[in-house]
Each structure stands twice: as structure tokens, then as C-alpha cells.
Amino acid sequence: MKIAVSSQNQTQVTGHLGRCQKFWIYDVDDTTIQTRQLLQITKDQSFHESSPKDAHPLDTVQVMISGGIGRGLARRLESKGIQPLITAETDLDVAVMAYLTDTLVVMTPEEHHQREHGDGPGHRHGETEHSPE
């Protein structure tokens, strides 16, 4: 199995998957990491810039781990048979091993959005809060 982990800084799991250009590709067997290679794609190949209809360098992975994935991109990955996972874990190897041992704590895109923006459950973007007069 191949697992991709977004890592724009090449040292930690990073978010903003749509714009990310650097990924660690893990080749794993059961619960053992066999190899880890860095894949660097061009800006035009980033998910934000590329068409969902075109072949992509990451189409061969089965799992994508990132610190942030939007709902639309998650659906795009799922349509290609790739399981998208959002985690707050920043250590690359720890995230992969946690996935392999079924202990990786994952978030939905909505939970991630609330965490990143500090939004409460009732918060709506674009609305102005008015104080009572």
C-alpha cells in the first residue's frame, strides 16, 4: 500500500493540501514502513491548479494524510479511490504508524475548519455580530 503525506516543509505533516507541492510517499506492508520517498510536484500539478479529470502523480496512492483538506478536494480524492485523512499529528512517521495501527486521530473538514478558525458550533462566516441596542 502507498500512503502520501502532505509536507510542504519536508519535515512535518502540513495542511493546505490543495496548494501543497511536496509529499512523502510511504510504501508500507501491513504495519511496517518499507520505504519513504519525497515527491515534489509543480505548481501546475497541485490539486488547486490541476483538473480533477486529468491523471495526477498521486493517483497511485491509497491514502492521503494531511493537516487540512477541504470538502471538495476530499470528494475528488475519494472519487479516485484515495482515502483522505485530516489529522492534527505533525510528525510524519508517527502519523503513518498511527494510521497503520488504527490509532490515528482524524478530523472531518468541518472539524478542521472550526479548529483552525476557533469557530464555535454556531459561528457563521460572513455574518456580522451585532450588539443589542
PDB file of C-alpha atoms in Angstrom:
ATOM      1  CA  MET A   1       0.000   0.000   0.000  1.00  0.00           C
ATOM      2  CA  LYS A   2       1.114   3.558  -0.668  1.00  0.00           C
ATOM      3  CA  ILE A   3       0.388   6.405   1.712  1.00  0.00           C
ATOM      4  CA  ALA A   4       1.026  10.045   0.791  1.00  0.00           C
ATOM      5  CA  VAL A   5       1.593  12.658   3.490  1.00  0.00           C
ATOM      6  CA  SER A   6       1.474  16.370   2.645  1.00  0.00           C
ATOM      7  CA  SER A   7       4.654  18.051   3.853  1.00  0.00           C
ATOM      8  CA  GLN A   8       5.339  21.406   2.260  1.00  0.00           C
ATOM      9  CA  ASN A   9       8.243  21.995   4.686  1.00  0.00           C
ATOM     10  CA  GLN A  10       9.503  18.403   4.174  1.00  0.00           C
ATOM     11  CA  THR A  11       9.733  17.831   7.934  1.00  0.00           C
ATOM     12  CA  GLN A  12       6.143  17.817   9.254  1.00  0.00           C
ATOM     13  CA  VAL A  13       2.604  16.980   8.196  1.00  0.00           C
ATOM     14  CA  THR A  14       1.275  20.230   6.754  1.00  0.00           C
ATOM     15  CA  GLY A  15      -2.142  21.457   5.684  1.00  0.00           C
ATOM     16  CA  HIS A  16      -3.491  23.336   2.682  1.00  0.00           C
ATOM     17  CA  LEU A  17      -3.400  20.156   0.635  1.00  0.00           C
ATOM     18  CA  GLY A  18      -4.764  21.897  -2.457  1.00  0.00           C
ATOM     19  CA  ARG A  19      -1.661  24.063  -2.769  1.00  0.00           C
ATOM     20  CA  CYS A  20       0.903  21.588  -1.416  1.00  0.00           C
ATOM     21  CA  GLN A  21       3.725  20.592  -3.764  1.00  0.00           C
ATOM     22  CA  LYS A  22       5.760  18.270  -1.522  1.00  0.00           C
ATOM     23  CA  PHE A  23       4.633  14.845  -0.354  1.00  0.00           C
ATOM     24  CA  TRP A  24       6.289  11.956   1.405  1.00  0.00           C
ATOM     25  CA  ILE A  25       5.245   8.698  -0.222  1.00  0.00           C
ATOM     26  CA  TYR A  26       5.361   5.738   2.150  1.00  0.00           C
ATOM     27  CA  ASP A  27       5.377   2.221   0.794  1.00  0.00           C
ATOM     28  CA  VAL A  28       4.042   0.064   3.611  1.00  0.00           C
ATOM     29  CA  ASP A  29       3.459  -3.610   4.225  1.00  0.00           C
ATOM     30  CA  ASP A  30       0.941  -4.423   6.959  1.00  0.00           C
ATOM     31  CA  THR A  31       2.299  -2.332   9.857  1.00  0.00           C
ATOM     32  CA  THR A  32       5.834  -1.853   8.550  1.00  0.00           C
ATOM     33  CA  ILE A  33       7.197   1.126   6.621  1.00  0.00           C
ATOM     34  CA  GLN A  34       9.262  -0.281   3.745  1.00  0.00           C
ATOM     35  CA  THR A  35      10.398   2.970   2.084  1.00  0.00           C
ATOM     36  CA  ARG A  36       9.777   6.695   2.221  1.00  0.00           C
ATOM     37  CA  GLN A  37      10.448   8.968  -0.765  1.00  0.00           C
ATOM     38  CA  LEU A  38       9.857  12.667  -1.324  1.00  0.00           C
ATOM     39  CA  LEU A  39       7.655  13.541  -4.295  1.00  0.00           C
ATOM     40  CA  GLN A  40       7.792  17.155  -5.410  1.00  0.00           C
ATOM     41  CA  ILE A  41       5.176  18.270  -7.940  1.00  0.00           C
ATOM     42  CA  THR A  42       4.948  21.517  -9.881  1.00  0.00           C
ATOM     43  CA  LYS A  43       2.532  24.309  -9.039  1.00  0.00           C
ATOM     44  CA  ASP A  44       0.513  23.347 -12.130  1.00  0.00           C
ATOM     45  CA  GLN A  45       0.214  19.804 -10.745  1.00  0.00           C
ATOM     46  CA  SER A  46      -1.066  20.977  -7.343  1.00  0.00           C
ATOM     47  CA  PHE A  47      -4.657  19.973  -6.676  1.00  0.00           C
ATOM     48  CA  HIS A  48      -5.700  23.637  -6.698  1.00  0.00           C
ATOM     49  CA  GLU A  49      -4.322  24.172 -10.211  1.00  0.00           C
ATOM     50  CA  SER A  50      -4.905  20.773 -11.847  1.00  0.00           C
ATOM     51  CA  SER A  51      -8.107  19.352 -13.281  1.00  0.00           C
ATOM     52  CA  PRO A  52      -9.822  16.505 -11.427  1.00  0.00           C
ATOM     53  CA  LYS A  53     -10.315  14.840 -14.819  1.00  0.00           C
ATOM     54  CA  ASP A  54      -6.592  14.626 -15.587  1.00  0.00           C
ATOM     55  CA  ALA A  55      -4.187  11.958 -14.356  1.00  0.00           C
ATOM     56  CA  HIS A  56      -2.213  13.081 -11.304  1.00  0.00           C
ATOM     57  CA  PRO A  57       1.179  11.974  -9.889  1.00  0.00           C
ATOM     58  CA  LEU A  58      -0.574  10.994  -6.630  1.00  0.00           C
ATOM     59  CA  ASP A  59      -3.213   8.786  -8.274  1.00  0.00           C
ATOM     60  CA  THR A  60      -1.229   5.678  -7.288  1.00  0.00           C
ATOM     61  CA  VAL A  61      -1.639   6.172  -3.523  1.00  0.00           C
ATOM     62  CA  GLN A  62      -4.427   4.626  -1.476  1.00  0.00           C
ATOM     63  CA  VAL A  63      -4.337   7.032   1.482  1.00  0.00           C
ATOM     64  CA  MET A  64      -3.659  10.793   1.750  1.00  0.00           C
ATOM     65  CA  ILE A  65      -2.804  12.200   5.175  1.00  0.00           C
ATOM     66  CA  SER A  66      -2.776  15.971   5.609  1.00  0.00           C
ATOM     67  CA  GLY A  67      -3.217  18.673   8.187  1.00  0.00           C
ATOM     68  CA  GLY A  68      -6.042  20.165   6.126  1.00  0.00           C
ATOM     69  CA  ILE A  69      -8.259  19.062   3.260  1.00  0.00           C
ATOM     70  CA  GLY A  70     -11.326  20.919   2.011  1.00  0.00           C
ATOM     71  CA  ARG A  71     -14.602  19.076   1.429  1.00  0.00           C
ATOM     72  CA  GLY A  72     -14.365  19.413  -2.383  1.00  0.00           C
ATOM     73  CA  LEU A  73     -10.826  18.058  -2.512  1.00  0.00           C
ATOM     74  CA  ALA A  74     -11.788  15.215  -0.168  1.00  0.00           C
ATOM     75  CA  ARG A  75     -14.560  14.236  -2.617  1.00  0.00           C
ATOM     76  CA  ARG A  76     -12.092  14.479  -5.521  1.00  0.00           C
ATOM     77  CA  LEU A  77      -9.661  12.131  -3.780  1.00  0.00           C
ATOM     78  CA  GLU A  78     -12.439   9.706  -2.861  1.00  0.00           C
ATOM     79  CA  SER A  79     -13.581   9.615  -6.490  1.00  0.00           C
ATOM     80  CA  LYS A  80     -10.071   8.407  -7.400  1.00  0.00           C
ATOM     81  CA  GLY A  81     -10.123   5.706  -4.717  1.00  0.00           C
ATOM     82  CA  ILE A  82      -7.883   7.643  -2.305  1.00  0.00           C
ATOM     83  CA  GLN A  83      -8.876   7.832   1.364  1.00  0.00           C
ATOM     84  CA  PRO A  84      -8.403  11.443   2.592  1.00  0.00           C
ATOM     85  CA  LEU A  85      -7.474  11.839   6.265  1.00  0.00           C
ATOM     86  CA  ILE A  86      -7.098  15.095   8.196  1.00  0.00           C
ATOM     87  CA  THR A  87      -5.028  14.967  11.370  1.00  0.00           C
ATOM     88  CA  ALA A  88      -3.507  17.349  13.874  1.00  0.00           C
ATOM     89  CA  GLU A  89      -0.498  14.992  14.175  1.00  0.00           C
ATOM     90  CA  THR A  90       2.560  16.764  12.752  1.00  0.00           C
ATOM     91  CA  ASP A  91       5.188  14.006  12.985  1.00  0.00           C
ATOM     92  CA  LEU A  92       5.301  12.235   9.603  1.00  0.00           C
ATOM     93  CA  ASP A  93       6.299   8.754  10.778  1.00  0.00           C
ATOM     94  CA  VAL A  94       4.033   8.906  13.833  1.00  0.00           C
ATOM     95  CA  ALA A  95       1.054   9.798  11.622  1.00  0.00           C
ATOM     96  CA  VAL A  96       1.721   6.908   9.251  1.00  0.00           C
ATOM     97  CA  MET A  97       2.315   4.389  12.041  1.00  0.00           C
ATOM     98  CA  ALA A  98      -0.829   5.586  13.836  1.00  0.00           C
ATOM     99  CA  TYR A  99      -2.791   5.051  10.620  1.00  0.00           C
ATOM    100  CA  LEU A 100      -1.326   1.560  10.229  1.00  0.00           C
ATOM    101  CA  THR A 101      -2.247   0.632  13.809  1.00  0.00           C
ATOM    102  CA  ASP A 102      -5.691   2.239  13.525  1.00  0.00           C
ATOM    103  CA  THR A 103      -4.913   4.848  16.202  1.00  0.00           C
ATOM    104  CA  LEU A 104      -4.633   7.989  14.049  1.00  0.00           C
ATOM    105  CA  VAL A 105      -6.940  10.708  15.345  1.00  0.00           C
ATOM    106  CA  VAL A 106      -8.695  12.193  12.323  1.00  0.00           C
ATOM    107  CA  MET A 107     -10.992  15.158  11.798  1.00  0.00           C
ATOM    108  CA  THR A 108     -13.664  15.955   9.248  1.00  0.00           C
ATOM    109  CA  PRO A 109     -13.071  19.006   7.015  1.00  0.00           C
ATOM    110  CA  GLU A 110     -15.679  20.857   9.097  1.00  0.00           C
ATOM    111  CA  GLU A 111     -13.995  19.993  12.409  1.00  0.00           C
ATOM    112  CA  HIS A 112     -10.639  21.076  10.986  1.00  0.00           C
ATOM    113  CA  HIS A 113     -12.133  24.372   9.778  1.00  0.00           C
ATOM    114  CA  GLN A 114     -13.604  25.089  13.221  1.00  0.00           C
ATOM    115  CA  ARG A 115     -10.305  24.235  14.909  1.00  0.00           C
ATOM    116  CA  GLU A 116      -8.250  26.431  12.573  1.00  0.00           C
ATOM    117  CA  HIS A 117     -10.530  29.442  12.922  1.00  0.00           C
ATOM    118  CA  GLY A 118     -11.520  28.968  16.548  1.00  0.00           C
ATOM    119  CA  ASP A 119     -15.146  28.898  15.490  1.00  0.00           C
ATOM    120  CA  GLY A 120     -17.809  27.803  17.879  1.00  0.00           C
ATOM    121  CA  PRO A 121     -20.549  25.457  16.702  1.00  0.00           C
ATOM    122  CA  GLY A 122     -22.932  28.326  15.866  1.00  0.00           C
ATOM    123  CA  HIS A 123     -20.393  30.548  14.122  1.00  0.00           C
ATOM    124  CA  ARG A 124     -21.095  31.516  10.529  1.00  0.00           C
ATOM    125  CA  HIS A 125     -18.548  33.175   8.314  1.00  0.00           C
ATOM    126  CA  GLY A 126     -19.530  36.399   6.599  1.00  0.00           C
ATOM    127  CA  GLU A 127     -22.060  37.434   9.221  1.00  0.00           C
ATOM    128  CA  THR A 128     -21.500  40.433  11.409  1.00  0.00           C
ATOM    129  CA  GLU A 129     -22.366  40.106  15.050  1.00  0.00           C
ATOM    130  CA  HIS A 130     -24.493  42.959  16.288  1.00  0.00           C
ATOM    131  CA  SER A 131     -24.705  44.009  19.876  1.00  0.00           C
ATOM    132  CA  PRO A 132     -28.171  44.683  21.318  1.00  0.00           C
ATOM    133  CA  GLU A 133     -29.126  48.326  21.273  1.00  0.00           C
TER     134      GLU A 133
END
